Amino acid sequence: MSPEGLGKDRVPHSGQNMADHRHVPFNHGGRACIEVLFIIRDKFNAVIEVTTFNSNGELGRIMWLWYSWQSAAVVNDEGDILDVEINEARFSVHGAKERLQMITEGHLPPEAVVLKERFPEAKPTAHGSAELPEFEIPQPTASQLQVADEAALLLAKEGVAVSAADPDRRLEHLLRASEELRTLHLTMEARLVEWVGLFLPSARFERNRTQVAGQLSSVDSLSDFASMLDVDDAYEQPSDSEWKSLHDWAAMVSNQGRQLDRLEHAIRVAAQAHLPSTSALVGPLLAARLCVEAHGRSRLARLPSGTVQVLGAEKAFFSHLRSGTAPPKHGHIFMHPWISRSPRWVRGKIARMLASKISIAARIDAFEGTPMSQDDVDEVEAKVEGIRKEFSKPPRR
C-alpha cells in the first residue's frame, strides 16, 4: 500500500484499525530532510505497526529512543537524530543517584518519557547497548560528569551493602564454611587419634572417636588419660614439649567440634526462615544444601523436579551423557533417610517422588505462599511407605 493510500479510504468504525502519519524534520549530512511516519493503531489506540518513508519515498526502518541519566534522543537506523531532550540543570549527588537507580531498575528518565510521548513507536534502548547505531551522543557537562561519578560510587556502595542482606548468599557462606571446617576437623581428628594410639596401643577409639579430643584436652598428662580410658599407661612418655603440642592439638579439635555445632545451628535457623516449606519437608540442612547448589531460592523454584533429583550428582550425570554410564538416581537428596534407609531397588522411585514435592515446596517458599504443615509432610511420608510396601521385593534380574 502506498503512503498516500493509508487510512484515507473511509472513516474507520470502532473495530477497525486506524492509520495516522507524521512529518519529522531532521538534519542529515548538512542538508534538511523530512521523514514521514505512518502509524497503525488498534481500537485501543495501541501502536500495531510503524512504517517510515524518507524524503525520496524510500521505505525506512526502526527508530531508537536512546537515553542516559540526563538526556535522551530519537535516532533512526542511519544515526540521524530526529529529536533530543537534554537536561542541563545542576544535579546534586543524591539526584543523580536517583536517576541512575531509575535506569538500573528499567525505568525511563523524564527526558526519555517526553520523547516517548512524541515518538511512541521508537524502541527505548539504554546508553551502551550494542543495538544502537553510531550517532553523535549528547555529552553531559563537566560538572554533571563529576556528580555522576560520585553518584555511581555511592550506588555501588549501597549495592554492596544490600547484597549483605541477601539470604541466599549468607546461607551459601554458612554452608561453605561448615563444609570447609568439617573437612579440616575430620583430618585433624584422624591425626589426633593416630597420634594418641602411638602412645596407647591398647586403647580403642572406634565407638567414642569424637570424644577423644574433649577427654584429652581436659587432663593434665597422658597417664591421666590412660587412667580415664582404663588402659595400660604409655611405655614411653612424651616429652613436656611434645605433650603440650598433643594437648593443644586436642584442644583445637575439640573447639572445632563446638564451632561446627554453632555453624550448623546457624544454618538451621537461616534455612527455616528462608525456606520454611522445604525445611519442613526434608530438614533445614538438606534444604540449605539444595538451595546453595541451585544458586538461590528463586532458581531452585524454577528448576524442574528431574534436575532437583540429581542436584549434587553432576559428575555422574555428565559421565552418563558423555560415556553412556548408568544415569544417577539421586544427588544430595540421598542424604534424607526416606531414601538412604530404603531398599536399593526403590530409591529411584522415592527420589523422583520426593524431588517433585521439593519443587512444590521451593515454589511455595519463593512466592511466599502458606508454608507446608506437618500434615503435608506426613502425607509425603505415607507415600514413601506406600512405595516401600508396593515394591517390597527386589525385581528379577
Short mmCIF file of C-alpha atoms in Angstrom, two decimals:
data_model
loop_
_atom_site.label_atom_id
_atom_site.label_comp_id
_atom_site.label_asym_id
_atom_site.label_seq_id
_atom_site.Cartn_x
_atom_site.Cartn_y
_atom_site.Cartn_z
CA MET A 1 0.00 0.00 0.00
CA SER A 2 1.34 3.43 -0.89
CA PRO A 3 1.82 6.11 1.77
CA GLU A 4 -0.89 8.26 0.18
CA GLY A 5 -3.46 5.48 0.39
CA LEU A 6 -3.04 4.55 4.05
CA GLY A 7 -6.16 5.09 6.12
CA LYS A 8 -7.83 7.52 3.67
CA ASP A 9 -10.38 5.23 2.03
CA ARG A 10 -13.14 5.77 4.61
CA VAL A 11 -13.82 6.64 8.21
CA PRO A 12 -12.89 3.68 10.46
CA HIS A 13 -15.52 2.08 12.67
CA SER A 14 -14.98 1.02 16.30
CA GLY A 15 -13.49 -2.38 15.46
CA GLN A 16 -11.19 -1.22 12.66
CA ASN A 17 -7.50 -0.35 12.88
CA MET A 18 -6.71 3.34 12.32
CA ALA A 19 -3.79 4.93 10.48
CA ASP A 20 -2.03 8.20 11.19
CA HIS A 21 1.03 9.94 9.79
CA ARG A 22 3.62 12.43 11.00
CA HIS A 23 6.30 14.53 9.28
CA VAL A 24 9.60 14.58 11.20
CA PRO A 25 12.24 17.11 10.04
CA PHE A 26 15.90 16.33 10.76
CA ASN A 27 19.39 17.14 9.51
CA HIS A 28 21.39 14.56 7.57
CA GLY A 29 24.85 15.34 6.20
CA GLY A 30 24.30 19.10 6.41
CA ARG A 31 21.02 19.10 4.49
CA ALA A 32 17.46 19.33 5.77
CA CYS A 33 15.40 16.14 5.41
CA ILE A 34 11.91 15.02 6.29
CA GLU A 35 10.95 11.55 7.44
CA VAL A 36 7.29 10.53 7.18
CA LEU A 37 5.99 8.11 9.80
CA PHE A 38 2.87 6.05 9.11
CA ILE A 39 1.47 4.60 12.34
CA ILE A 40 -1.25 1.94 12.50
CA ARG A 41 -3.14 1.72 15.80
CA ASP A 42 -5.86 -0.62 17.04
CA LYS A 43 -9.20 0.40 18.54
CA PHE A 44 -7.50 0.86 21.93
CA ASN A 45 -5.01 3.35 20.39
CA ALA A 46 -2.12 0.91 20.82
CA VAL A 47 0.58 1.00 18.14
CA ILE A 48 0.47 -2.09 15.92
CA GLU A 49 2.88 -1.18 13.15
CA VAL A 50 5.11 1.75 12.18
CA THR A 51 6.31 2.38 8.64
CA THR A 52 8.79 5.16 7.84
CA PHE A 53 9.50 6.81 4.49
CA ASN A 54 12.30 9.26 3.81
CA SER A 55 12.04 12.36 1.60
CA ASN A 56 12.74 10.25 -1.51
CA GLY A 57 9.78 7.99 -0.80
CA GLU A 58 12.07 5.09 0.21
CA LEU A 59 10.96 2.70 2.92
CA GLY A 60 12.63 3.45 6.25
CA ARG A 61 13.32 1.23 9.24
CA ILE A 62 13.16 1.21 13.02
CA MET A 63 13.75 4.22 15.28
CA TRP A 64 15.57 4.08 18.59
CA LEU A 65 14.89 6.02 21.76
CA TRP A 66 18.36 6.34 23.25
CA TYR A 67 18.59 7.56 26.83
CA SER A 68 21.12 8.17 29.56
CA TRP A 69 20.71 9.56 33.08
CA GLN A 70 20.33 13.21 31.92
CA SER A 71 19.48 13.16 28.21
CA ALA A 72 17.57 11.25 25.56
CA ALA A 73 17.36 11.24 21.76
CA VAL A 74 15.35 9.62 18.99
CA VAL A 75 17.66 8.15 16.34
CA ASN A 76 16.98 6.36 13.07
CA ASP A 77 18.98 3.47 11.61
CA GLU A 78 21.35 5.81 9.80
CA GLY A 79 22.37 7.56 13.01
CA ASP A 80 20.35 10.73 12.35
CA ILE A 81 18.98 12.41 15.48
CA LEU A 82 15.29 13.15 14.91
CA ASP A 83 14.69 14.77 18.29
CA VAL A 84 16.63 15.29 21.51
CA GLU A 85 15.98 16.27 25.13
CA ILE A 86 18.92 17.38 27.31
CA ASN A 87 18.72 18.35 30.97
CA GLU A 88 21.43 20.93 31.61
CA ALA A 89 20.46 21.59 35.23
CA ARG A 90 22.93 21.32 38.12
CA PHE A 91 22.31 17.94 39.75
CA SER A 92 23.06 17.01 43.34
CA VAL A 93 24.76 13.67 44.01
CA HIS A 94 21.52 12.37 45.52
CA GLY A 95 19.51 13.48 42.48
CA ALA A 96 21.94 11.87 40.06
CA LYS A 97 21.92 8.66 42.13
CA GLU A 98 18.13 8.50 41.96
CA ARG A 99 18.26 8.82 38.17
CA LEU A 100 20.94 6.12 37.87
CA GLN A 101 18.87 3.89 40.16
CA MET A 102 15.83 4.55 37.96
CA ILE A 103 17.69 3.35 34.86
CA THR A 104 19.08 0.32 36.74
CA GLU A 105 15.53 -0.72 37.63
CA GLY A 106 14.44 -0.42 33.98
CA HIS A 107 12.52 2.87 34.20
CA LEU A 108 12.82 5.73 31.73
CA PRO A 109 14.23 9.09 32.85
CA PRO A 110 11.95 12.16 32.43
CA GLU A 111 13.68 13.22 29.18
CA ALA A 112 13.01 9.82 27.62
CA VAL A 113 9.40 9.89 28.83
CA VAL A 114 8.86 13.19 26.97
CA LEU A 115 10.29 11.74 23.75
CA LYS A 116 8.32 8.53 24.19
CA GLU A 117 5.12 10.57 24.16
CA ARG A 118 6.19 12.23 20.91
CA PHE A 119 7.50 9.02 19.34
CA PRO A 120 5.58 6.08 20.83
CA GLU A 121 6.89 3.87 18.04
CA ALA A 122 10.57 4.39 18.97
CA LYS A 123 12.28 1.49 20.73
CA PRO A 124 13.68 2.53 24.16
CA THR A 125 17.32 1.49 24.45
CA ALA A 126 19.71 2.44 27.25
CA HIS A 127 23.10 4.00 26.64
CA GLY A 128 25.79 1.45 25.81
CA SER A 129 23.57 -1.06 24.02
CA ALA A 130 25.16 -2.81 21.05
CA GLU A 131 21.87 -2.47 19.12
CA LEU A 132 22.19 1.29 18.76
CA PRO A 133 23.56 2.75 15.51
CA GLU A 134 26.52 5.11 15.62
CA PHE A 135 25.48 8.71 16.22
CA GLU A 136 26.73 11.85 17.93
CA ILE A 137 25.82 11.22 21.57
CA PRO A 138 24.80 14.29 23.60
CA GLN A 139 27.50 14.77 26.22
CA PRO A 140 26.89 15.96 29.81
CA THR A 141 28.79 18.94 31.18
CA ALA A 142 31.98 18.57 33.21
CA SER A 143 30.15 19.28 36.48
CA GLN A 144 27.46 16.73 35.59
CA LEU A 145 30.12 14.11 34.86
CA GLN A 146 31.72 14.70 38.25
CA VAL A 147 28.37 14.40 40.01
CA ALA A 148 27.57 11.23 38.02
CA ASP A 149 30.88 9.64 39.08
CA GLU A 150 30.16 10.36 42.75
CA ALA A 151 26.59 9.08 42.37
CA ALA A 152 27.76 5.85 40.69
CA LEU A 153 30.26 5.24 43.51
CA LEU A 154 27.54 5.83 46.10
CA LEU A 155 25.19 3.49 44.24
CA ALA A 156 27.87 0.78 44.14
CA LYS A 157 28.45 1.08 47.89
CA GLU A 158 24.73 0.78 48.54
CA GLY A 159 24.58 -2.26 46.25
CA VAL A 160 27.34 -3.98 48.23
CA ALA A 161 25.54 -3.16 51.47
CA VAL A 162 22.26 -4.52 50.11
CA SER A 163 23.95 -7.75 48.98
CA ALA A 164 24.81 -8.45 52.63
CA ALA A 165 21.07 -8.77 53.25
CA ASP A 166 20.68 -11.43 50.54
CA PRO A 167 19.74 -14.62 52.45
CA ASP A 168 20.87 -16.82 49.56
CA ARG A 169 24.45 -15.54 49.76
CA ARG A 170 24.51 -15.63 53.56
CA LEU A 171 23.27 -19.21 53.50
CA GLU A 172 25.95 -20.10 50.97
CA HIS A 173 28.72 -18.68 53.19
CA LEU A 174 27.39 -20.54 56.21
CA LEU A 175 27.21 -23.83 54.33
CA ARG A 176 30.62 -23.50 52.64
CA ALA A 177 32.23 -22.51 55.94
CA SER A 178 30.68 -25.57 57.54
CA GLU A 179 31.97 -27.84 54.77
CA GLU A 180 35.49 -26.44 54.94
CA LEU A 181 35.61 -26.63 58.73
CA ARG A 182 34.26 -30.19 58.72
CA THR A 183 36.94 -31.31 56.25
CA LEU A 184 39.65 -29.75 58.42
CA HIS A 185 38.09 -31.13 61.61
CA LEU A 186 37.96 -34.71 60.33
CA THR A 187 41.57 -34.55 59.14
CA MET A 188 42.82 -33.15 62.45
CA GLU A 189 40.70 -35.61 64.44
CA ALA A 190 42.15 -38.53 62.49
CA ARG A 191 45.66 -37.20 63.17
CA LEU A 192 44.87 -36.91 66.89
CA VAL A 193 43.54 -40.48 67.18
CA GLU A 194 46.56 -41.87 65.34
CA TRP A 195 48.93 -39.78 67.48
CA VAL A 196 47.40 -40.94 70.78
CA GLY A 197 47.25 -44.53 69.55
CA LEU A 198 51.01 -44.43 69.06
CA PHE A 199 51.48 -43.99 72.84
CA LEU A 200 48.46 -46.06 73.94
CA PRO A 201 48.22 -49.01 71.52
CA SER A 202 45.76 -50.88 73.72
CA ALA A 203 43.20 -48.06 73.56
CA ARG A 204 40.23 -48.49 71.27
CA PHE A 205 38.52 -45.41 69.86
CA GLU A 206 36.09 -46.93 67.36
CA ARG A 207 32.98 -46.15 69.40
CA ASN A 208 33.99 -42.89 71.05
CA ARG A 209 36.24 -41.38 68.41
CA THR A 210 34.52 -37.99 68.60
CA GLN A 211 35.08 -37.81 72.38
CA VAL A 212 38.85 -38.27 72.29
CA ALA A 213 39.63 -34.58 71.75
CA GLY A 214 37.44 -33.36 74.60
CA GLN A 215 38.72 -36.01 77.02
CA LEU A 216 42.39 -35.48 76.18
CA SER A 217 42.14 -31.69 76.42
CA SER A 218 40.63 -31.98 79.92
CA VAL A 219 43.51 -33.94 81.53
CA ASP A 220 46.95 -32.81 82.66
CA SER A 221 49.03 -35.76 81.46
CA LEU A 222 48.94 -38.78 79.19
CA SER A 223 48.93 -41.04 82.26
CA ASP A 224 45.72 -39.40 83.47
CA PHE A 225 44.18 -40.01 80.04
CA ALA A 226 45.20 -43.69 80.18
CA SER A 227 43.56 -43.98 83.60
CA MET A 228 40.40 -42.33 82.24
CA LEU A 229 40.24 -44.93 79.45
CA ASP A 230 41.19 -47.77 81.84
CA VAL A 231 44.07 -48.94 79.64
CA ASP A 232 47.77 -49.55 80.25
CA ASP A 233 49.89 -46.46 80.63
CA ALA A 234 52.30 -45.50 77.85
CA TYR A 235 55.58 -47.41 77.84
CA GLU A 236 57.38 -44.31 76.58
CA GLN A 237 56.06 -41.00 77.90
CA PRO A 238 56.14 -37.96 75.60
CA SER A 239 58.43 -35.06 76.46
CA ASP A 240 56.94 -31.93 78.01
CA SER A 241 57.03 -30.05 74.69
CA GLU A 242 55.51 -33.00 72.81
CA TRP A 243 52.75 -33.40 75.40
CA LYS A 244 51.97 -29.69 75.20
CA SER A 245 51.71 -29.95 71.39
CA LEU A 246 49.46 -33.02 71.68
CA HIS A 247 47.31 -31.35 74.33
CA ASP A 248 46.95 -28.15 72.28
CA TRP A 249 46.08 -30.21 69.20
CA ALA A 250 43.30 -31.95 71.14
CA ALA A 251 42.01 -28.58 72.37
CA MET A 252 41.88 -27.28 68.77
CA VAL A 253 39.96 -30.35 67.59
CA SER A 254 37.52 -30.04 70.47
CA ASN A 255 37.00 -26.34 69.75
CA GLN A 256 36.40 -27.12 66.06
CA GLY A 257 33.66 -29.54 67.05
CA ARG A 258 31.90 -26.82 69.02
CA GLN A 259 32.33 -24.38 66.13
CA LEU A 260 30.74 -26.91 63.77
CA ASP A 261 27.76 -27.25 66.09
CA ARG A 262 27.31 -23.46 66.15
CA LEU A 263 27.58 -23.25 62.36
CA GLU A 264 25.01 -25.98 61.82
CA HIS A 265 22.66 -24.29 64.29
CA ALA A 266 23.02 -21.03 62.33
CA ILE A 267 22.30 -22.91 59.07
CA ARG A 268 19.15 -24.41 60.58
CA VAL A 269 17.88 -21.03 61.75
CA ALA A 270 18.63 -19.35 58.40
CA ALA A 271 17.10 -22.18 56.35
CA GLN A 272 13.92 -22.34 58.42
CA ALA A 273 13.42 -18.60 57.92
CA HIS A 274 14.32 -18.55 54.21
CA LEU A 275 12.96 -21.98 53.18
CA PRO A 276 10.21 -22.86 55.67
CA SER A 277 8.34 -25.37 53.49
CA THR A 278 11.44 -27.09 52.12
CA SER A 279 12.93 -27.25 55.63
CA ALA A 280 9.74 -28.79 56.99
CA LEU A 281 9.75 -31.39 54.23
CA VAL A 282 13.40 -32.54 54.14
CA GLY A 283 15.04 -30.79 57.08
CA PRO A 284 16.83 -27.43 57.21
CA LEU A 285 20.34 -28.74 56.48
CA LEU A 286 19.32 -30.56 53.30
CA ALA A 287 17.08 -27.64 52.28
CA ALA A 288 20.03 -25.26 52.66
CA ARG A 289 22.29 -27.52 50.61
CA LEU A 290 19.77 -27.80 47.77
CA CYS A 291 19.27 -24.02 47.78
CA VAL A 292 23.01 -23.37 47.58
CA GLU A 293 23.56 -25.98 44.85
CA ALA A 294 20.75 -24.39 42.82
CA HIS A 295 22.35 -20.92 43.29
CA GLY A 296 19.44 -19.42 45.17
CA ARG A 297 15.86 -19.97 46.27
CA SER A 298 14.27 -18.43 43.18
CA ARG A 299 16.32 -20.63 40.84
CA LEU A 300 15.56 -23.73 42.91
CA ALA A 301 11.87 -22.90 42.49
CA ARG A 302 12.29 -22.69 38.69
CA LEU A 303 14.19 -25.95 38.30
CA PRO A 304 12.24 -28.99 37.08
CA SER A 305 11.92 -31.81 39.59
CA GLY A 306 14.20 -34.03 37.49
CA THR A 307 17.03 -31.55 37.96
CA VAL A 308 16.32 -31.22 41.69
CA GLN A 309 16.54 -35.01 41.93
CA VAL A 310 20.16 -35.10 40.68
CA LEU A 311 21.47 -31.87 42.25
CA GLY A 312 24.89 -32.78 43.60
CA ALA A 313 25.38 -35.67 41.17
CA GLU A 314 26.61 -33.55 38.27
CA LYS A 315 29.76 -35.61 37.68
CA ALA A 316 27.80 -38.85 37.41
CA PHE A 317 25.19 -37.17 35.20
CA PHE A 318 27.71 -35.79 32.72
CA SER A 319 29.57 -39.10 32.75
CA HIS A 320 26.26 -40.68 31.70
CA LEU A 321 25.88 -38.16 28.87
CA ARG A 322 29.48 -38.49 27.74
CA SER A 323 30.19 -42.21 28.01
CA GLY A 324 26.79 -43.86 28.45
CA THR A 325 27.21 -44.98 32.06
CA ALA A 326 24.13 -45.56 34.19
CA PRO A 327 22.37 -42.26 34.99
CA PRO A 328 22.33 -41.17 38.65
CA LYS A 329 19.09 -41.77 40.52
CA HIS A 330 19.68 -39.12 43.16
CA GLY A 331 22.08 -36.43 44.31
CA HIS A 332 22.03 -34.63 47.64
CA ILE A 333 18.52 -35.86 48.43
CA PHE A 334 20.08 -39.29 49.10
CA MET A 335 21.05 -37.81 52.48
CA HIS A 336 17.41 -37.98 53.54
CA PRO A 337 16.59 -41.19 55.45
CA TRP A 338 13.48 -41.76 53.32
CA ILE A 339 15.91 -42.61 50.51
CA SER A 340 19.14 -43.69 52.20
CA ARG A 341 17.35 -46.16 54.51
CA SER A 342 15.16 -47.61 51.78
CA PRO A 343 15.99 -50.76 49.80
CA ARG A 344 18.24 -50.22 46.83
CA TRP A 345 15.59 -51.02 44.20
CA VAL A 346 13.06 -48.41 45.38
CA ARG A 347 15.42 -45.49 45.97
CA GLY A 348 14.97 -44.12 42.45
CA LYS A 349 11.16 -44.17 42.73
CA ILE A 350 11.21 -42.45 46.12
CA ALA A 351 13.77 -39.92 44.86
CA ARG A 352 11.52 -38.97 41.92
CA MET A 353 8.51 -38.54 44.15
CA LEU A 354 10.43 -36.59 46.79
CA ALA A 355 12.06 -34.32 44.18
CA SER A 356 8.63 -33.35 42.86
CA LYS A 357 7.48 -32.47 46.38
CA ILE A 358 10.68 -30.46 46.98
CA SER A 359 9.97 -28.48 43.79
CA ILE A 360 6.49 -27.64 45.08
CA ALA A 361 7.87 -26.66 48.49
CA ALA A 362 10.55 -24.46 46.91
CA ARG A 363 7.91 -22.63 44.86
CA ILE A 364 5.82 -22.08 47.98
CA ASP A 365 8.90 -20.56 49.65
CA ALA A 366 9.92 -18.45 46.65
CA PHE A 367 6.45 -16.97 46.17
CA GLU A 368 5.78 -16.68 49.92
CA GLY A 369 2.80 -18.98 49.99
CA THR A 370 1.36 -20.74 53.03
CA PRO A 371 4.16 -22.97 54.41
CA MET A 372 3.74 -26.73 54.43
CA SER A 373 2.24 -28.13 57.61
CA GLN A 374 3.13 -31.31 59.46
CA ASP A 375 0.06 -32.94 57.87
CA ASP A 376 1.54 -32.27 54.42
CA VAL A 377 4.84 -33.84 55.48
CA ASP A 378 3.01 -36.86 56.94
CA GLU A 379 1.19 -37.28 53.63
CA VAL A 380 4.52 -37.43 51.77
CA GLU A 381 5.88 -39.91 54.31
CA ALA A 382 2.80 -42.08 53.77
CA LYS A 383 3.57 -42.11 50.04
CA VAL A 384 7.12 -43.23 50.82
CA GLU A 385 5.80 -46.09 52.92
CA GLY A 386 3.37 -46.98 50.15
CA ILE A 387 6.21 -47.25 47.61
CA ARG A 388 8.23 -49.41 50.01
CA LYS A 389 5.29 -51.79 50.51
CA GLU A 390 4.38 -51.95 46.83
CA PHE A 391 7.94 -52.83 45.85
CA SER A 392 8.95 -54.81 48.92
CA LYS A 393 10.75 -57.45 46.87
CA PRO A 394 13.67 -56.76 44.51
CA PRO A 395 12.92 -57.08 40.79
CA ARG A 396 14.09 -60.13 38.90
CA ARG A 397 17.33 -59.64 37.05
#
